[in-house]
PDB file of C-alpha atoms in Angstrom:
ATOM      1  CA  MET A   1      -0.011  -0.017  -0.137  1.00 85.00           C
ATOM      2  CA  MET A   2       1.150   3.738  -0.897  1.00 91.00           C
ATOM      3  CA  GLU A   3       1.663   5.735   1.885  1.00 96.00           C
ATOM      4  CA  ILE A   4       2.251   9.249   1.583  1.00 97.00           C
ATOM      5  CA  PHE A   5       4.307  11.922   3.449  1.00 98.00           C
ATOM      6  CA  ARG A   6       3.522  15.463   3.084  1.00 97.00           C
ATOM      7  CA  LEU A   7       7.761  17.664   5.228  1.00 98.00           C
ATOM      8  CA  PRO A   8       6.687  20.680   6.304  1.00 97.00           C
ATOM      9  CA  SER A   9       8.932  23.032   4.898  1.00 96.00           C
ATOM     10  CA  GLU A  10      12.256  23.705   6.364  1.00 91.00           C
ATOM     11  CA  ASN A  11      15.532  25.947   6.114  1.00 88.00           C
ATOM     12  CA  GLY A  12      13.694  27.371   2.378  1.00 86.00           C
ATOM     13  CA  ILE A  13      13.005  24.035   1.519  1.00 90.00           C
ATOM     14  CA  PRO A  14       9.211  24.306   0.444  1.00 95.00           C
ATOM     15  CA  PRO A  15       7.303  21.635   1.820  1.00 98.00           C
ATOM     16  CA  LEU A  16       8.091  17.928  -0.466  1.00 99.00           C
ATOM     17  CA  SER A  17       5.510  15.429  -0.704  1.00 98.00           C
ATOM     18  CA  VAL A  18       7.014  11.437  -0.269  1.00 99.00           C
ATOM     19  CA  HIS A  19       5.593   8.546  -1.577  1.00 98.00           C
ATOM     20  CA  ARG A  20       6.870   5.110   0.322  1.00 99.00           C
ATOM     21  CA  GLN A  21       5.578   1.349  -0.035  1.00 98.00           C
ATOM     22  CA  LYS A  22       6.503  -0.681   2.801  1.00 98.00           C
ATOM     23  CA  ARG A  23       8.707  -3.462   3.247  1.00 97.00           C
ATOM     24  CA  ASP A  24      10.963  -4.480   5.744  1.00 94.00           C
ATOM     25  CA  GLY A  25      14.557  -4.080   3.653  1.00 97.00           C
ATOM     26  CA  ALA A  26      16.820  -1.666   2.906  1.00 98.00           C
ATOM     27  CA  PRO A  27      15.154   1.550   2.307  1.00 99.00           C
ATOM     28  CA  VAL A  28      15.874   2.446  -1.474  1.00 99.00           C
ATOM     29  CA  LEU A  29      14.798   6.135  -3.225  1.00 99.00           C
ATOM     30  CA  TYR A  30      13.604   7.295  -6.887  1.00 99.00           C
ATOM     31  CA  VAL A  31      14.972  10.341  -8.006  1.00 99.00           C
ATOM     32  CA  HIS A  32      12.660  11.252 -11.125  1.00 99.00           C
ATOM     33  CA  GLY A  33      13.889  13.747 -13.756  1.00 99.00           C
ATOM     34  CA  ALA A  34      12.968  17.044 -15.266  1.00 99.00           C
ATOM     35  CA  SER A  35       9.501  17.158 -16.303  1.00 98.00           C
ATOM     36  CA  PHE A  36       6.957  14.122 -14.083  1.00 98.00           C
ATOM     37  CA  PRO A  37       7.068  13.117 -10.565  1.00 99.00           C
ATOM     38  CA  ALA A  38       7.303   9.541  -7.885  1.00 98.00           C
ATOM     39  CA  ALA A  39       3.760   9.105  -8.885  1.00 97.00           C
ATOM     40  CA  LEU A  40       3.889   8.934 -12.891  1.00 98.00           C
ATOM     41  CA  SER A  41       6.936   7.833 -12.832  1.00 99.00           C
ATOM     42  CA  VAL A  42       8.329   4.958  -9.708  1.00 99.00           C
ATOM     43  CA  GLY A  43       4.716   4.958  -8.826  1.00 98.00           C
ATOM     44  CA  TYR A  44       2.712   4.193 -11.807  1.00 98.00           C
ATOM     45  CA  ARG A  45       1.046   0.950 -12.111  1.00 98.00           C
ATOM     46  CA  PHE A  46       0.937  -0.705 -15.898  1.00 98.00           C
ATOM     47  CA  GLN A  47      -0.744  -4.403 -16.371  1.00 96.00           C
ATOM     48  CA  GLY A  48      -1.324  -3.386 -12.606  1.00 97.00           C
ATOM     49  CA  ARG A  49       2.794  -3.287 -11.683  1.00 98.00           C
ATOM     50  CA  SER A  50       4.686  -0.707 -10.286  1.00 99.00           C
ATOM     51  CA  TRP A  51       8.589  -0.021  -9.920  1.00 99.00           C
ATOM     52  CA  MET A  52       8.178   0.256  -6.375  1.00 99.00           C
ATOM     53  CA  ASP A  53       6.172  -3.267  -6.512  1.00 99.00           C
ATOM     54  CA  ASP A  54       8.996  -4.894  -8.440  1.00 99.00           C
ATOM     55  CA  LEU A  55      11.495  -3.204  -5.586  1.00 99.00           C
ATOM     56  CA  ASN A  56       9.335  -4.600  -2.616  1.00 99.00           C
ATOM     57  CA  ALA A  57       8.799  -7.518  -4.439  1.00 98.00           C
ATOM     58  CA  ARG A  58      12.649  -7.779  -4.340  1.00 98.00           C
ATOM     59  CA  GLY A  59      12.706  -6.951  -0.535  1.00 98.00           C
ATOM     60  CA  PHE A  60      13.115  -2.842  -0.492  1.00 98.00           C
ATOM     61  CA  ASP A  61      11.105  -1.096   1.219  1.00 99.00           C
ATOM     62  CA  ALA A  62      10.465   1.860  -1.357  1.00 99.00           C
ATOM     63  CA  TRP A  63      10.404   5.796  -1.207  1.00 99.00           C
ATOM     64  CA  GLY A  64      10.146   8.185  -4.095  1.00 99.00           C
ATOM     65  CA  LEU A  65      10.341  11.917  -3.476  1.00 98.00           C
ATOM     66  CA  ASP A  66       8.293  14.822  -5.713  1.00 99.00           C
ATOM     67  CA  PHE A  67      10.714  17.900  -6.051  1.00 99.00           C
ATOM     68  CA  ALA A  68       9.250  21.449  -5.037  1.00 99.00           C
ATOM     69  CA  GLY A  69       7.992  21.889  -7.943  1.00 98.00           C
ATOM     70  CA  TYR A  70       6.094  18.553  -9.468  1.00 99.00           C
ATOM     71  CA  GLY A  71       3.616  16.385  -8.879  1.00 98.00           C
ATOM     72  CA  ALA A  72       1.869  16.892  -4.867  1.00 98.00           C
ATOM     73  CA  SER A  73       5.359  18.683  -3.525  1.00 98.00           C
ATOM     74  CA  ALA A  74       4.546  22.730  -3.445  1.00 98.00           C
ATOM     75  CA  ARG A  75       5.587  24.688  -5.603  1.00 98.00           C
ATOM     76  CA  TYR A  76       9.009  27.169  -6.478  1.00 97.00           C
ATOM     77  CA  ALA A  77       6.518  30.477  -5.355  1.00 96.00           C
ATOM     78  CA  GLU A  78       8.606  32.420  -7.982  1.00 96.00           C
ATOM     79  CA  MET A  79       5.949  29.798 -10.755  1.00 97.00           C
ATOM     80  CA  ASP A  80       3.671  32.391  -9.688  1.00 96.00           C
ATOM     81  CA  GLY A  81       5.397  34.793 -10.791  1.00 96.00           C
ATOM     82  CA  PRO A  82       5.601  35.613 -14.436  1.00 96.00           C
ATOM     83  CA  GLN A  83       7.132  32.822 -16.349  1.00 97.00           C
ATOM     84  CA  ALA A  84      10.731  35.475 -16.668  1.00 95.00           C
ATOM     85  CA  GLY A  85      13.569  35.409 -14.114  1.00 89.00           C
ATOM     86  CA  ASN A  86      15.814  32.802 -12.551  1.00 94.00           C
ATOM     87  CA  ALA A  87      15.182  29.650 -13.367  1.00 97.00           C
ATOM     88  CA  VAL A  88      14.017  27.510 -10.632  1.00 98.00           C
ATOM     89  CA  GLY A  89      14.608  24.269  -9.159  1.00 98.00           C
ATOM     90  CA  ARG A  90      18.491  24.238  -9.672  1.00 98.00           C
ATOM     91  CA  ALA A  91      20.976  21.198  -9.228  1.00 99.00           C
ATOM     92  CA  PRO A  92      22.106  22.239  -5.555  1.00 99.00           C
ATOM     93  CA  VAL A  93      18.567  22.771  -4.328  1.00 98.00           C
ATOM     94  CA  ALA A  94      17.511  19.865  -5.201  1.00 99.00           C
ATOM     95  CA  ALA A  95      20.299  18.026  -3.632  1.00 99.00           C
ATOM     96  CA  LYS A  96      19.741  19.700  -0.523  1.00 98.00           C
ATOM     97  CA  GLN A  97      15.631  18.187  -0.812  1.00 98.00           C
ATOM     98  CA  ILE A  98      17.291  14.764  -0.317  1.00 99.00           C
ATOM     99  CA  ALA A  99      19.165  14.897   1.760  1.00 98.00           C
ATOM    100  CA  ARG A 100      16.082  16.232   3.659  1.00 98.00           C
ATOM    101  CA  VAL A 101      14.140  13.364   2.506  1.00 98.00           C
ATOM    102  CA  ALA A 102      17.064  11.076   3.489  1.00 99.00           C
ATOM    103  CA  ALA A 103      17.039  12.024   6.979  1.00 98.00           C
ATOM    104  CA  PHE A 104      13.206  11.936   6.747  1.00 98.00           C
ATOM    105  CA  ILE A 105      14.013   8.771   5.941  1.00 99.00           C
ATOM    106  CA  ALA A 106      16.584   7.194   7.824  1.00 99.00           C
ATOM    107  CA  GLN A 107      14.461   8.026  11.278  1.00 98.00           C
ATOM    108  CA  ALA A 108      11.415   6.702   9.757  1.00 98.00           C
ATOM    109  CA  THR A 109      13.121   3.482   9.122  1.00 98.00           C
ATOM    110  CA  GLY A 110      15.887   3.548  11.484  1.00 98.00           C
ATOM    111  CA  ARG A 111      18.528   3.319   8.612  1.00 98.00           C
ATOM    112  CA  PRO A 112      20.840   5.804   8.197  1.00 98.00           C
ATOM    113  CA  ARG A 113      22.000   4.625   4.730  1.00 98.00           C
ATOM    114  CA  LEU A 114      20.057   3.772   2.176  1.00 99.00           C
ATOM    115  CA  SER A 115      20.009   3.666  -1.972  1.00 99.00           C
ATOM    116  CA  ILE A 116      19.205   5.686  -4.860  1.00 99.00           C
ATOM    117  CA  ILE A 117      17.940   5.407  -8.501  1.00 99.00           C
ATOM    118  CA  ALA A 118      18.177   8.749 -10.408  1.00 99.00           C
ATOM    119  CA  HIS A 119      16.923   9.564 -13.939  1.00 99.00           C
ATOM    120  CA  SER A 120      18.276  11.132 -16.168  1.00 99.00           C
ATOM    121  CA  TRP A 121      18.747  15.242 -15.230  1.00 99.00           C
ATOM    122  CA  GLY A 122      17.851  13.996 -11.459  1.00 99.00           C
ATOM    123  CA  THR A 123      21.042  12.324 -11.447  1.00 99.00           C
ATOM    124  CA  ILE A 124      22.583  15.230 -10.885  1.00 99.00           C
ATOM    125  CA  PRO A 125      21.772  16.541  -7.197  1.00 99.00           C
ATOM    126  CA  ALA A 126      21.626  12.485  -6.986  1.00 99.00           C
ATOM    127  CA  ALA A 127      25.271  13.132  -7.316  1.00 99.00           C
ATOM    128  CA  LEU A 128      25.606  16.406  -5.836  1.00 99.00           C
ATOM    129  CA  PHE A 129      23.811  14.862  -2.717  1.00 99.00           C
ATOM    130  CA  ALA A 130      25.490  11.387  -2.471  1.00 99.00           C
ATOM    131  CA  ILE A 131      28.760  13.035  -2.846  1.00 99.00           C
ATOM    132  CA  ALA A 132      28.286  16.357   0.370  1.00 99.00           C
ATOM    133  CA  HIS A 133      27.058  13.275   2.183  1.00 99.00           C
ATOM    134  CA  PRO A 134      28.897   9.749   2.372  1.00 98.00           C
ATOM    135  CA  GLU A 135      27.954   8.360   5.239  1.00 98.00           C
ATOM    136  CA  ARG A 136      23.942   8.368   4.650  1.00 98.00           C
ATOM    137  CA  ILE A 137      24.310   6.699   0.543  1.00 99.00           C
ATOM    138  CA  GLU A 138      24.440   3.163   0.108  1.00 98.00           C
ATOM    139  CA  ARG A 139      23.950   2.631  -3.601  1.00 99.00           C
ATOM    140  CA  LEU A 140      24.110   4.481  -6.740  1.00 99.00           C
ATOM    141  CA  CYS A 141      21.881   4.534  -9.557  1.00 99.00           C
ATOM    142  CA  LEU A 142      22.401   6.507 -12.672  1.00 99.00           C
ATOM    143  CA  PHE A 143      19.530   5.731 -14.965  1.00 99.00           C
ATOM    144  CA  GLY A 144      20.469   7.173 -18.801  1.00 99.00           C
ATOM    145  CA  PRO A 145      22.384  10.436 -16.380  1.00 99.00           C
ATOM    146  CA  VAL A 146      23.190  13.547 -17.745  1.00 99.00           C
ATOM    147  CA  VAL A 147      26.683  14.279 -18.866  1.00 99.00           C
ATOM    148  CA  GLU A 148      29.419  16.772 -19.713  1.00 98.00           C
ATOM    149  CA  ARG A 149      29.585  16.966 -23.250  1.00 98.00           C
ATOM    150  CA  ASP A 150      31.538  19.808 -25.110  1.00 94.00           C
ATOM    151  CA  ALA A 151      29.294  21.918 -27.532  1.00 88.00           C
ATOM    152  CA  PRO A 152      29.167  24.975 -28.155  1.00 88.00           C
ATOM    153  CA  ASP A 153      26.972  27.387 -25.612  1.00 81.00           C
ATOM    154  CA  ASP A 154      24.668  28.973 -28.691  1.00 77.00           C
ATOM    155  CA  GLY A 155      23.008  30.689 -26.105  1.00 69.00           C
ATOM    156  CA  ALA A 156      25.201  32.502 -24.040  1.00 66.00           C
ATOM    157  CA  GLY A 157      24.121  35.607 -22.985  1.00 69.00           C
ATOM    158  CA  THR A 158      20.030  34.826 -22.941  1.00 82.00           C
ATOM    159  CA  PRO A 159      18.810  34.376 -18.938  1.00 89.00           C
ATOM    160  CA  ASP A 160      16.726  30.986 -19.020  1.00 94.00           C
ATOM    161  CA  PRO A 161      12.701  31.377 -18.080  1.00 97.00           C
ATOM    162  CA  CYS A 162      12.182  30.332 -14.575  1.00 98.00           C
ATOM    163  CA  TRP A 163       9.507  27.464 -15.341  1.00 98.00           C
ATOM    164  CA  HIS A 164       8.346  26.898 -18.425  1.00 98.00           C
ATOM    165  CA  LEU A 165       4.858  24.771 -19.540  1.00 99.00           C
ATOM    166  CA  VAL A 166       4.548  20.653 -21.308  1.00 99.00           C
ATOM    167  CA  THR A 167       1.973  19.182 -23.135  1.00 99.00           C
ATOM    168  CA  ILE A 168       1.581  15.814 -23.550  1.00 99.00           C
ATOM    169  CA  ALA A 169       1.382  15.986 -26.833  1.00 98.00           C
ATOM    170  CA  GLN A 170       5.632  17.438 -26.338  1.00 98.00           C
ATOM    171  CA  GLN A 171       5.454  14.593 -23.747  1.00 99.00           C
ATOM    172  CA  HIS A 172       4.597  12.432 -26.822  1.00 99.00           C
ATOM    173  CA  ALA A 173       6.912  13.078 -29.497  1.00 98.00           C
ATOM    174  CA  ARG A 174      10.150  12.971 -26.434  1.00 98.00           C
ATOM    175  CA  PHE A 175       9.062   9.561 -25.710  1.00 98.00           C
ATOM    176  CA  VAL A 176       9.331   8.447 -29.313  1.00 98.00           C
ATOM    177  CA  ALA A 177      11.942  10.627 -30.693  1.00 98.00           C
ATOM    178  CA  ASP A 178      14.297   7.810 -30.213  1.00 98.00           C
ATOM    179  CA  VAL A 179      13.206   4.800 -31.812  1.00 98.00           C
ATOM    180  CA  PRO A 180      14.772   3.534 -35.148  1.00 98.00           C
ATOM    181  CA  GLN A 181      11.520   4.099 -38.196  1.00 96.00           C
ATOM    182  CA  GLY A 182       9.149   1.898 -38.814  1.00 97.00           C
ATOM    183  CA  HIS A 183      10.177  -0.040 -35.521  1.00 98.00           C
ATOM    184  CA  ALA A 184       6.980  -1.386 -32.795  1.00 97.00           C
ATOM    185  CA  PRO A 185       5.670   0.991 -30.456  1.00 97.00           C
ATOM    186  CA  VAL A 186       7.649   0.739 -27.049  1.00 98.00           C
ATOM    187  CA  LEU A 187       5.496   2.453 -24.710  1.00 99.00           C
ATOM    188  CA  ILE A 188       3.509   0.096 -22.889  1.00 99.00           C
ATOM    189  CA  GLU A 189       1.183   2.429 -23.214  1.00 98.00           C
ATOM    190  CA  PRO A 190       1.153   3.662 -27.233  1.00 98.00           C
ATOM    191  CA  GLU A 191       0.209   7.026 -26.907  1.00 98.00           C
ATOM    192  CA  LEU A 192      -0.565   7.890 -23.136  1.00 98.00           C
ATOM    193  CA  GLU A 193      -3.764   7.161 -23.144  1.00 97.00           C
ATOM    194  CA  GLN A 194      -3.804   7.097 -19.193  1.00 98.00           C
ATOM    195  CA  TRP A 195      -0.632   8.163 -18.505  1.00 99.00           C
ATOM    196  CA  GLY A 196      -1.513  11.132 -20.552  1.00 99.00           C
ATOM    197  CA  PRO A 197      -4.491  12.453 -17.789  1.00 98.00           C
ATOM    198  CA  THR A 198      -2.943  11.265 -14.942  1.00 98.00           C
ATOM    199  CA  TYR A 199       0.016  13.646 -15.567  1.00 99.00           C
ATOM    200  CA  LEU A 200      -1.974  16.559 -16.285  1.00 99.00           C
ATOM    201  CA  ALA A 201      -3.720  16.170 -13.010  1.00 98.00           C
ATOM    202  CA  THR A 202      -0.290  16.556 -11.804  1.00 98.00           C
ATOM    203  CA  ASP A 203      -1.181  20.354 -12.001  1.00 98.00           C
ATOM    204  CA  PRO A 204      -4.297  21.877 -10.780  1.00 97.00           C
ATOM    205  CA  GLN A 205      -4.648  23.990 -13.793  1.00 97.00           C
ATOM    206  CA  ALA A 206      -3.595  22.685 -16.363  1.00 99.00           C
ATOM    207  CA  PHE A 207      -6.992  22.030 -17.550  1.00 98.00           C
ATOM    208  CA  ASP A 208      -7.070  26.291 -17.329  1.00 98.00           C
ATOM    209  CA  ARG A 209      -4.849  26.225 -20.254  1.00 98.00           C
ATOM    210  CA  GLU A 210      -4.841  25.397 -24.163  1.00 98.00           C
ATOM    211  CA  PRO A 211      -3.960  23.105 -24.784  1.00 98.00           C
ATOM    212  CA  PRO A 212      -4.167  21.618 -21.300  1.00 99.00           C
ATOM    213  CA  SER A 213      -0.717  21.626 -20.219  1.00 99.00           C
ATOM    214  CA  VAL A 214       1.312  21.739 -16.661  1.00 99.00           C
ATOM    215  CA  LYS A 215       4.039  24.040 -15.718  1.00 99.00           C
ATOM    216  CA  ILE A 216       7.219  22.236 -14.475  1.00 99.00           C
ATOM    217  CA  PRO A 217      10.153  23.856 -12.951  1.00 99.00           C
ATOM    218  CA  PHE A 218      12.928  25.113 -15.905  1.00 99.00           C
ATOM    219  CA  GLY A 219      16.550  24.681 -13.531  1.00 98.00           C
ATOM    220  CA  PRO A 220      17.187  20.952 -14.437  1.00 99.00           C
ATOM    221  CA  MET A 221      16.859  21.981 -18.462  1.00 98.00           C
ATOM    222  CA  SER A 222      19.271  25.240 -17.638  1.00 98.00           C
ATOM    223  CA  ASP A 223      21.480  21.978 -15.323  1.00 98.00           C
ATOM    224  CA  ALA A 224      21.831  19.681 -18.475  1.00 98.00           C
ATOM    225  CA  LYS A 225      22.788  22.811 -20.661  1.00 96.00           C
ATOM    226  CA  GLU A 226      25.630  23.517 -18.438  1.00 97.00           C
ATOM    227  CA  ALA A 227      26.592  20.139 -18.389  1.00 98.00           C
ATOM    228  CA  TRP A 228      26.399  19.356 -22.898  1.00 98.00           C
ATOM    229  CA  THR A 229      28.390  22.746 -22.795  1.00 96.00           C
ATOM    230  CA  GLY A 230      30.656  21.158 -20.554  1.00 97.00           C
ATOM    231  CA  LYS A 231      30.488  22.649 -16.568  1.00 97.00           C
ATOM    232  CA  LEU A 232      29.548  19.770 -15.719  1.00 99.00           C
ATOM    233  CA  ALA A 233      27.009  20.918 -11.644  1.00 98.00           C
ATOM    234  CA  TYR A 234      29.519  17.727 -10.194  1.00 99.00           C
ATOM    235  CA  ARG A 235      32.851  15.094 -11.058  1.00 99.00           C
ATOM    236  CA  PRO A 236      32.231  12.347 -11.267  1.00 99.00           C
ATOM    237  CA  GLN A 237      35.281  11.249  -9.330  1.00 98.00           C
ATOM    238  CA  ASN A 238      34.012  12.307  -6.121  1.00 99.00           C
ATOM    239  CA  ILE A 239      31.363  10.160  -5.951  1.00 99.00           C
ATOM    240  CA  PRO A 240      32.474   7.514  -3.574  1.00 99.00           C
ATOM    241  CA  CYS A 241      29.819   4.561  -3.294  1.00 98.00           C
ATOM    242  CA  PRO A 242      28.915   1.769  -6.022  1.00 98.00           C
ATOM    243  CA  THR A 243      27.331   3.040  -8.754  1.00 99.00           C
ATOM    244  CA  LEU A 244      25.645   1.621 -11.429  1.00 99.00           C
ATOM    245  CA  LEU A 245      25.341   3.365 -14.702  1.00 99.00           C
ATOM    246  CA  VAL A 246      22.197   1.354 -16.721  1.00 99.00           C
ATOM    247  CA  ARG A 247      20.846   3.211 -19.807  1.00 99.00           C
ATOM    248  CA  GLY A 248      19.028   1.601 -23.213  1.00 99.00           C
ATOM    249  CA  GLU A 249      20.451   0.784 -26.369  1.00 98.00           C
ATOM    250  CA  TRP A 250      18.781   4.000 -27.900  1.00 99.00           C
ATOM    251  CA  ASP A 251      19.274   6.734 -25.507  1.00 99.00           C
ATOM    252  CA  SER A 252      19.756   9.155 -27.414  1.00 98.00           C
ATOM    253  CA  VAL A 253      20.696  11.264 -23.458  1.00 98.00           C
ATOM    254  CA  THR A 254      23.344   8.900 -22.456  1.00 99.00           C
ATOM    255  CA  ASN A 255      24.378   7.544 -25.739  1.00 98.00           C
ATOM    256  CA  ASP A 256      27.905   5.339 -25.370  1.00 98.00           C
ATOM    257  CA  ASP A 257      29.935   8.263 -25.701  1.00 98.00           C
ATOM    258  CA  ASP A 258      28.927   9.480 -22.848  1.00 99.00           C
ATOM    259  CA  ALA A 259      28.765   6.292 -20.432  1.00 98.00           C
ATOM    260  CA  GLN A 260      32.362   5.464 -21.452  1.00 98.00           C
ATOM    261  CA  TRP A 261      33.206   9.832 -20.053  1.00 98.00           C
ATOM    262  CA  LEU A 262      31.722   8.345 -16.668  1.00 99.00           C
ATOM    263  CA  LEU A 263      32.600   5.310 -16.354  1.00 98.00           C
ATOM    264  CA  SER A 264      36.149   6.659 -17.226  1.00 98.00           C
ATOM    265  CA  ARG A 265      35.671   9.634 -14.265  1.00 98.00           C
ATOM    266  CA  ILE A 266      34.209   7.627 -11.527  1.00 98.00           C
ATOM    267  CA  THR A 267      37.086   6.662  -9.142  1.00 98.00           C
ATOM    268  CA  HIS A 268      35.516   3.816  -6.800  1.00 98.00           C
ATOM    269  CA  PRO A 269      36.380   0.236  -7.109  1.00 97.00           C
ATOM    270  CA  VAL A 270      32.528  -1.376  -8.046  1.00 98.00           C
ATOM    271  CA  ARG A 271      30.941   0.138 -11.330  1.00 97.00           C
ATOM    272  CA  ALA A 272      28.947  -1.265 -13.340  1.00 98.00           C
ATOM    273  CA  ASP A 273      27.817  -0.363 -17.149  1.00 98.00           C
ATOM    274  CA  ALA A 274      23.711  -2.568 -17.922  1.00 99.00           C
ATOM    275  CA  LYS A 275      22.595  -1.639 -21.570  1.00 99.00           C
ATOM    276  CA  ILE A 276      19.498  -2.291 -21.788  1.00 99.00           C
ATOM    277  CA  PRO A 277      18.172  -3.951 -25.496  1.00 98.00           C
ATOM    278  CA  LYS A 278      15.636  -1.816 -27.611  1.00 98.00           C
ATOM    279  CA  GLY A 279      15.397   0.701 -24.634  1.00 99.00           C
ATOM    280  CA  THR A 280      14.989   4.484 -24.942  1.00 99.00           C
ATOM    281  CA  HIS A 281      15.179   7.500 -22.118  1.00 99.00           C
ATOM    282  CA  LEU A 282      12.455   6.387 -20.860  1.00 98.00           C
ATOM    283  CA  MET A 283      12.576   2.887 -20.123  1.00 98.00           C
ATOM    284  CA  HIS A 284      10.538   2.875 -17.117  1.00 99.00           C
ATOM    285  CA  LEU A 285       7.759   3.082 -19.668  1.00 99.00           C
ATOM    286  CA  GLU A 286       8.830   0.980 -21.970  1.00 99.00           C
ATOM    287  CA  TRP A 287       8.187  -2.896 -22.363  1.00 98.00           C
ATOM    288  CA  SER A 288      12.119  -3.175 -22.142  1.00 98.00           C
ATOM    289  CA  ARG A 289      11.327  -1.919 -17.985  1.00 99.00           C
ATOM    290  CA  ASP A 290      11.720  -5.786 -17.027  1.00 98.00           C
ATOM    291  CA  GLY A 291      15.339  -5.674 -18.349  1.00 99.00           C
ATOM    292  CA  LEU A 292      15.725  -2.253 -15.984  1.00 99.00           C
ATOM    293  CA  PHE A 293      14.268  -3.094 -13.849  1.00 99.00           C
ATOM    294  CA  ALA A 294      17.096  -6.842 -13.374  1.00 99.00           C
ATOM    295  CA  ALA A 295      19.865  -4.918 -14.228  1.00 99.00           C
ATOM    296  CA  VAL A 296      19.305  -2.429 -11.091  1.00 99.00           C
ATOM    297  CA  GLY A 297      17.355  -4.900  -9.001  1.00 99.00           C
ATOM    298  CA  ASP A 298      20.603  -7.022  -9.108  1.00 98.00           C
ATOM    299  CA  PHE A 299      23.111  -4.265  -8.054  1.00 99.00           C
ATOM    300  CA  LEU A 300      20.795  -3.442  -5.324  1.00 98.00           C
ATOM    301  CA  SER A 301      20.474  -6.420  -3.774  1.00 97.00           C
ATOM    302  CA  ARG A 302      24.510  -7.838  -3.691  1.00 91.00           C
ATOM    303  CA  GLU A 303      26.747  -8.324  -1.120  1.00 74.00           C
ATOM    304  CA  LYS A 304      28.735  -5.234  -0.060  1.00 66.00           C
ATOM    305  CA  GLU A 305      32.100  -4.929  -1.543  1.00 57.00           C
TER     306      GLU A 305
END
């Protein structure tokens, strides 16, 4: 059964929503990416089964965080204002939210350490958290991580917006962009038949807009842009724990060169790379998710190395 906790505002961090599917095993926290929260990712059930369910079946105490600005967590005050302004929800701020939730999980479970599964942009604040709090982190799974590239910064000098709007059509286009032309759909819901309306429902004002859309922080996009222009927010050499990089065969966000860049810089002796066949950047929404779940579950289940 899903439990939802509401953490009050603390040290400038807005109230946060934390999801739990309880088991007696070691805690695992899922950290979402740039555009959709825990209930639409680790907690979303396709054909009656979610990633949280899979983690529970493997004996783990499964947790999910909604960053401020997403899902059931509070929005940044700036998101009620004009779109122009400083991007909210940057990785250093998000890392402090992870630390807030990790402390809550430690208190709730009596276990001082936890493992983290982080997706896409969420890998940046997750890595920042792990580096800042080595005493809290057991294992780190980086699913489709955003890593450093050396692209030119064509937008230098142009300020990023505070927030942006995302429609279901935009999400769908992004979700299917990496599937080879002519290949059968790999999304479990090819047209996001149920996922789409559920996503829109995470923003109470979504249907006041035309087309309906979800307002989310722009900070993750700013972090990704900086990473791809040579300014990743953390140094992989400083990751203090066993680390798995897991990605889909067709993932353009984390291609083979990206994986090599990251793995060659992680200095912890326990590091692994798993590439899942016929998967994209959104494997947790695709038929390839069983391979993803197995790779992550097996890594988390290893004895201490």
